[in-house]
PDB file of C-alpha atoms in Angstrom:
ATOM      1  CA  UNK A 723      -0.014  -0.181  -0.045  1.00  0.00           C
ATOM      2  CA  UNK A 724       2.806   2.509   1.004  1.00  0.00           C
ATOM      3  CA  UNK A 725       4.649   1.516  -2.679  1.00  0.00           C
ATOM      4  CA  UNK A 726       1.205   2.614  -4.380  1.00  0.00           C
ATOM      5  CA  UNK A 727       1.019   6.015  -2.587  1.00  0.00           C
ATOM      6  CA  UNK A 728       4.780   6.768  -3.408  1.00  0.00           C
ATOM      7  CA  UNK A 729       3.818   5.630  -7.258  1.00  0.00           C
ATOM      8  CA  UNK A 730       0.978   8.122  -7.016  1.00  0.00           C
ATOM      9  CA  UNK A 731       2.828  11.111  -5.274  1.00  0.00           C
ATOM     10  CA  UNK A 732       5.802  10.494  -7.599  1.00  0.00           C
ATOM     11  CA  UNK A 733       3.388  10.790 -10.630  1.00  0.00           C
ATOM     12  CA  UNK A 734       1.789  14.269  -9.558  1.00  0.00           C
ATOM     13  CA  UNK A 735       5.279  15.566  -9.120  1.00  0.00           C
ATOM     14  CA  UNK A 736       6.204  14.671 -12.442  1.00  0.00           C
ATOM     15  CA  UNK A 737       2.992  16.099 -14.004  1.00  0.00           C
ATOM     16  CA  UNK A 738       2.709  18.878 -11.881  1.00  0.00           C
ATOM     17  CA  UNK A 739      -0.181  20.174 -10.092  1.00  0.00           C
ATOM     18  CA  UNK A 740      -1.519  23.027 -11.880  1.00  0.00           C
ATOM     19  CA  UNK A 741      -2.797  21.136 -14.683  1.00  0.00           C
ATOM     20  CA  UNK A 742      -1.850  23.429 -17.354  1.00  0.00           C
ATOM     21  CA  UNK A 743      -0.719  21.711 -20.656  1.00  0.00           C
ATOM     22  CA  UNK A 744       3.302  22.470 -20.989  1.00  0.00           C
ATOM     23  CA  UNK A 745       4.981  22.506 -24.193  1.00  0.00           C
ATOM     24  CA  UNK A 746       6.777  19.411 -25.257  1.00  0.00           C
ATOM     25  CA  UNK A 747       9.761  18.651 -23.626  1.00  0.00           C
ATOM     26  CA  UNK A 748      13.164  18.407 -25.265  1.00  0.00           C
ATOM     27  CA  UNK A 749      13.036  14.328 -25.052  1.00  0.00           C
ATOM     28  CA  UNK A 750       9.649  14.388 -26.784  1.00  0.00           C
ATOM     29  CA  UNK A 751      10.981  16.902 -29.678  1.00  0.00           C
ATOM     30  CA  UNK A 752      14.435  14.861 -29.736  1.00  0.00           C
ATOM     31  CA  UNK A 753      12.325  11.362 -30.373  1.00  0.00           C
ATOM     32  CA  UNK A 754       9.956  12.931 -32.862  1.00  0.00           C
ATOM     33  CA  UNK A 755      13.267  14.046 -34.846  1.00  0.00           C
ATOM     34  CA  UNK A 756      14.692  10.891 -34.569  1.00  0.00           C
ATOM     35  CA  UNK A 757      11.510   9.234 -35.995  1.00  0.00           C
ATOM     36  CA  UNK A 758      11.430  11.506 -38.696  1.00  0.00           C
ATOM     37  CA  UNK A 759      15.374  11.222 -39.157  1.00  0.00           C
ATOM     38  CA  UNK A 760      14.815   7.297 -39.463  1.00  0.00           C
ATOM     39  CA  UNK A 761      11.841   7.435 -41.764  1.00  0.00           C
ATOM     40  CA  UNK A 762      13.905   9.647 -44.294  1.00  0.00           C
ATOM     41  CA  UNK A 763      16.668   7.014 -44.006  1.00  0.00           C
ATOM     42  CA  UNK A 764      14.188   4.179 -45.184  1.00  0.00           C
ATOM     43  CA  UNK A 765      13.090   6.351 -48.058  1.00  0.00           C
ATOM     44  CA  UNK A 766      16.889   6.905 -49.432  1.00  0.00           C
ATOM     45  CA  UNK A 767      17.344   3.463 -48.799  1.00  0.00           C
ATOM     46  CA  UNK A 768      14.641   2.788 -51.260  1.00  0.00           C
ATOM     47  CA  UNK A 769      16.349   4.317 -53.840  1.00  0.00           C
ATOM     48  CA  UNK A 770      19.330   2.177 -53.738  1.00  0.00           C
ATOM     49  CA  UNK A 771      16.947  -1.034 -54.218  1.00  0.00           C
ATOM     50  CA  UNK A 772      17.181  -0.964 -58.063  1.00  0.00           C
ATOM     51  CA  UNK A 773      20.834  -1.210 -58.001  1.00  0.00           C
ATOM     52  CA  UNK A 774      21.130  -3.841 -55.711  1.00  0.00           C
ATOM     53  CA  UNK A 775      18.112  -5.736 -58.045  1.00  0.00           C
ATOM     54  CA  UNK A 776      20.625  -5.146 -60.949  1.00  0.00           C
ATOM     55  CA  UNK A 777      21.579  -8.233 -63.034  1.00  0.00           C
ATOM     56  CA  UNK A 778      24.803  -9.952 -61.542  1.00  0.00           C
ATOM     57  CA  UNK A 779      27.370  -8.511 -64.350  1.00  0.00           C
ATOM     58  CA  UNK A 780      26.070  -5.056 -63.586  1.00  0.00           C
ATOM     59  CA  UNK A 781      26.727  -5.362 -59.962  1.00  0.00           C
ATOM     60  CA  UNK A 782      30.498  -6.804 -60.611  1.00  0.00           C
ATOM     61  CA  UNK A 783      31.216  -3.453 -62.143  1.00  0.00           C
ATOM     62  CA  UNK A 784      29.269  -1.422 -60.136  1.00  0.00           C
ATOM     63  CA  UNK A 785      31.186  -2.553 -57.018  1.00  0.00           C
ATOM     64  CA  UNK A 786      33.675  -0.299 -55.203  1.00  0.00           C
ATOM     65  CA  UNK A 787      37.273  -1.206 -55.598  1.00  0.00           C
ATOM     66  CA  UNK A 788      38.777  -2.423 -52.526  1.00  0.00           C
ATOM     67  CA  UNK A 789      41.167   0.377 -51.053  1.00  0.00           C
ATOM     68  CA  UNK A 790      44.250  -0.500 -49.336  1.00  0.00           C
ATOM     69  CA  UNK A 791      44.421   0.023 -45.616  1.00  0.00           C
ATOM     70  CA  UNK A 792      46.142  -0.617 -42.376  1.00  0.00           C
ATOM     71  CA  UNK A 793      43.346  -2.732 -41.204  1.00  0.00           C
ATOM     72  CA  UNK A 794      44.387  -5.598 -43.770  1.00  0.00           C
ATOM     73  CA  UNK A 795      47.125  -6.312 -41.319  1.00  0.00           C
ATOM     74  CA  UNK A 796      46.547  -7.616 -37.914  1.00  0.00           C
ATOM     75  CA  UNK A 797      48.992  -7.740 -35.007  1.00  0.00           C
ATOM     76  CA  UNK A 798      48.586  -9.946 -32.314  1.00  0.00           C
ATOM     77  CA  UNK A 799      50.972 -10.394 -29.139  1.00  0.00           C
ATOM     78  CA  UNK A 800      50.711 -12.562 -26.003  1.00  0.00           C
ATOM     79  CA  UNK A 801      53.235 -13.257 -23.014  1.00  0.00           C
ATOM     80  CA  UNK A 802      54.977 -16.573 -24.196  1.00  0.00           C
ATOM     81  CA  UNK A 803      57.344 -18.382 -21.637  1.00  0.00           C
ATOM     82  CA  UNK A 804      59.965 -16.872 -19.438  1.00  0.00           C
ATOM     83  CA  UNK A 805      63.476 -16.219 -20.718  1.00  0.00           C
ATOM     84  CA  UNK A 806      66.864 -16.326 -19.378  1.00  0.00           C
ATOM     85  CA  UNK A 807      66.993 -14.525 -15.798  1.00  0.00           C
ATOM     86  CA  UNK A 808      63.348 -14.222 -15.573  1.00  0.00           C
ATOM     87  CA  UNK A 809      63.001 -11.558 -18.653  1.00  0.00           C
ATOM     88  CA  UNK A 810      59.417 -12.306 -19.821  1.00  0.00           C
ATOM     89  CA  UNK A 811      59.296 -13.424 -23.728  1.00  0.00           C
ATOM     90  CA  UNK A 812      56.731 -12.457 -25.903  1.00  0.00           C
ATOM     91  CA  UNK A 813      55.281 -14.078 -29.215  1.00  0.00           C
ATOM     92  CA  UNK A 814      53.858 -11.896 -31.999  1.00  0.00           C
ATOM     93  CA  UNK A 815      51.989 -12.789 -35.231  1.00  0.00           C
ATOM     94  CA  UNK A 816      51.518 -10.232 -37.740  1.00  0.00           C
ATOM     95  CA  UNK A 817      48.799 -11.476 -40.269  1.00  0.00           C
ATOM     96  CA  UNK A 818      47.656 -10.261 -43.524  1.00  0.00           C
ATOM     97  CA  UNK A 819      43.818 -10.547 -43.014  1.00  0.00           C
ATOM     98  CA  UNK A 820      42.915  -9.150 -46.610  1.00  0.00           C
ATOM     99  CA  UNK A 821      41.158 -12.295 -48.734  1.00  0.00           C
ATOM    100  CA  UNK A 822      42.196 -10.856 -51.939  1.00  0.00           C
ATOM    101  CA  UNK A 823      45.341  -8.477 -51.736  1.00  0.00           C
ATOM    102  CA  UNK A 824      48.879  -9.145 -50.983  1.00  0.00           C
ATOM    103  CA  UNK A 825      50.302  -6.435 -48.752  1.00  0.00           C
ATOM    104  CA  UNK A 826      54.188  -5.482 -48.438  1.00  0.00           C
ATOM    105  CA  UNK A 827      56.076  -2.788 -47.208  1.00  0.00           C
ATOM    106  CA  UNK A 828      54.279  -3.447 -44.017  1.00  0.00           C
ATOM    107  CA  UNK A 829      55.504  -0.600 -41.156  1.00  0.00           C
ATOM    108  CA  UNK A 830      54.762  -0.968 -37.713  1.00  0.00           C
ATOM    109  CA  UNK A 831      55.384   1.670 -35.075  1.00  0.00           C
ATOM    110  CA  UNK A 832      57.301  -0.226 -32.351  1.00  0.00           C
ATOM    111  CA  UNK A 833      59.123   2.622 -29.697  1.00  0.00           C
ATOM    112  CA  UNK A 834      62.742   1.825 -29.433  1.00  0.00           C
ATOM    113  CA  UNK A 835      62.034  -1.739 -30.148  1.00  0.00           C
ATOM    114  CA  UNK A 836      64.964  -3.983 -28.806  1.00  0.00           C
ATOM    115  CA  UNK A 837      65.054  -7.811 -27.573  1.00  0.00           C
ATOM    116  CA  UNK A 838      67.389  -9.712 -25.518  1.00  0.00           C
ATOM    117  CA  UNK A 839      66.629 -12.290 -27.612  1.00  0.00           C
ATOM    118  CA  UNK A 840      67.845 -12.279 -31.027  1.00  0.00           C
ATOM    119  CA  UNK A 841      65.062 -11.417 -33.513  1.00  0.00           C
ATOM    120  CA  UNK A 842      65.185 -12.806 -37.161  1.00  0.00           C
ATOM    121  CA  UNK A 843      65.725  -9.486 -38.853  1.00  0.00           C
ATOM    122  CA  UNK A 844      64.215 -10.908 -42.077  1.00  0.00           C
ATOM    123  CA  UNK A 845      61.282 -11.169 -39.938  1.00  0.00           C
ATOM    124  CA  UNK A 846      61.095  -7.909 -38.043  1.00  0.00           C
ATOM    125  CA  UNK A 847      63.566  -5.297 -37.701  1.00  0.00           C
ATOM    126  CA  UNK A 848      63.661  -1.910 -36.488  1.00  0.00           C
ATOM    127  CA  UNK A 849      64.421   0.742 -39.177  1.00  0.00           C
ATOM    128  CA  UNK A 850      64.231   4.025 -37.333  1.00  0.00           C
ATOM    129  CA  UNK A 851      63.248   4.874 -33.655  1.00  0.00           C
ATOM    130  CA  UNK A 852      59.480   4.099 -33.744  1.00  0.00           C
ATOM    131  CA  UNK A 853      59.522   2.268 -37.099  1.00  0.00           C
ATOM    132  CA  UNK A 854      59.966  -1.392 -37.745  1.00  0.00           C
ATOM    133  CA  UNK A 855      59.356  -3.307 -40.935  1.00  0.00           C
ATOM    134  CA  UNK A 856      57.652  -6.827 -41.344  1.00  0.00           C
ATOM    135  CA  UNK A 857      59.428  -9.078 -43.425  1.00  0.00           C
ATOM    136  CA  UNK A 858      61.875  -7.110 -44.880  1.00  0.00           C
ATOM    137  CA  UNK A 859      59.068  -5.249 -46.766  1.00  0.00           C
ATOM    138  CA  UNK A 860      58.454  -8.471 -48.921  1.00  0.00           C
ATOM    139  CA  UNK A 861      54.939  -9.264 -50.039  1.00  0.00           C
ATOM    140  CA  UNK A 862      52.617 -11.265 -47.762  1.00  0.00           C
ATOM    141  CA  UNK A 863      50.122 -13.218 -49.472  1.00  0.00           C
ATOM    142  CA  UNK A 864      46.251 -13.249 -48.291  1.00  0.00           C
ATOM    143  CA  UNK A 865      46.134 -15.132 -44.951  1.00  0.00           C
ATOM    144  CA  UNK A 866      50.049 -15.355 -44.674  1.00  0.00           C
ATOM    145  CA  UNK A 867      51.409 -14.488 -41.139  1.00  0.00           C
ATOM    146  CA  UNK A 868      54.935 -13.668 -39.864  1.00  0.00           C
ATOM    147  CA  UNK A 869      55.758 -14.914 -36.131  1.00  0.00           C
ATOM    148  CA  UNK A 870      58.439 -13.926 -33.841  1.00  0.00           C
ATOM    149  CA  UNK A 871      59.624 -14.030 -30.455  1.00  0.00           C
ATOM    150  CA  UNK A 872      61.213 -11.141 -28.436  1.00  0.00           C
ATOM    151  CA  UNK A 873      62.424 -10.624 -24.951  1.00  0.00           C
ATOM    152  CA  UNK A 874      62.056  -7.515 -22.976  1.00  0.00           C
ATOM    153  CA  UNK A 875      60.486  -5.969 -19.563  1.00  0.00           C
ATOM    154  CA  UNK A 876      57.561  -4.727 -20.800  1.00  0.00           C
ATOM    155  CA  UNK A 877      55.623  -5.391 -23.980  1.00  0.00           C
ATOM    156  CA  UNK A 878      55.979  -3.117 -26.889  1.00  0.00           C
ATOM    157  CA  UNK A 879      52.665  -1.530 -28.424  1.00  0.00           C
ATOM    158  CA  UNK A 880      53.027  -2.854 -31.852  1.00  0.00           C
ATOM    159  CA  UNK A 881      50.496  -1.116 -34.499  1.00  0.00           C
ATOM    160  CA  UNK A 882      50.492  -0.791 -38.362  1.00  0.00           C
ATOM    161  CA  UNK A 883      51.409   2.401 -39.588  1.00  0.00           C
ATOM    162  CA  UNK A 884      51.481   1.818 -43.233  1.00  0.00           C
ATOM    163  CA  UNK A 885      51.275  -0.839 -45.983  1.00  0.00           C
ATOM    164  CA  UNK A 886      51.242  -1.048 -49.688  1.00  0.00           C
ATOM    165  CA  UNK A 887      48.650  -3.443 -51.405  1.00  0.00           C
ATOM    166  CA  UNK A 888      48.366  -5.306 -54.741  1.00  0.00           C
ATOM    167  CA  UNK A 889      44.821  -6.345 -54.752  1.00  0.00           C
ATOM    168  CA  UNK A 890      43.868  -8.819 -57.872  1.00  0.00           C
TER     169      UNK A 890
END
């Protein structure tokens, strides 16, 4: 019973006691605008339907070309086994995730990359401060990965900064 009384009291506080009709709240206006925009989006999508229903041959020529992007290359890193003297070791895998493009000249931001454990420079090497090169700049085919381990007290943030693509 007390809960029902609190709900009624709260409702009166929300509605106000004067009974006058207030102008629509900003949230009501916002919802009406969102609904209007949503309807407009639906109307705009209707114009795109004929292109989607085009014959298959037309769709192939109308498709946008694949643009080369750093997003085609994924870098994963995980702590591996401990190395000499208790220094952590990290396993890195750099993968070309594009299904139809070879990537080359893959550059990775790598800070002052250094490893207590030798990293094969044909897989990964520091070119300048903050810039490392993957596979000596050579091509990585679709789905191909380059893996290496390094040892340092802390992992490096490794992010792809640039790539060149050959899409066929």
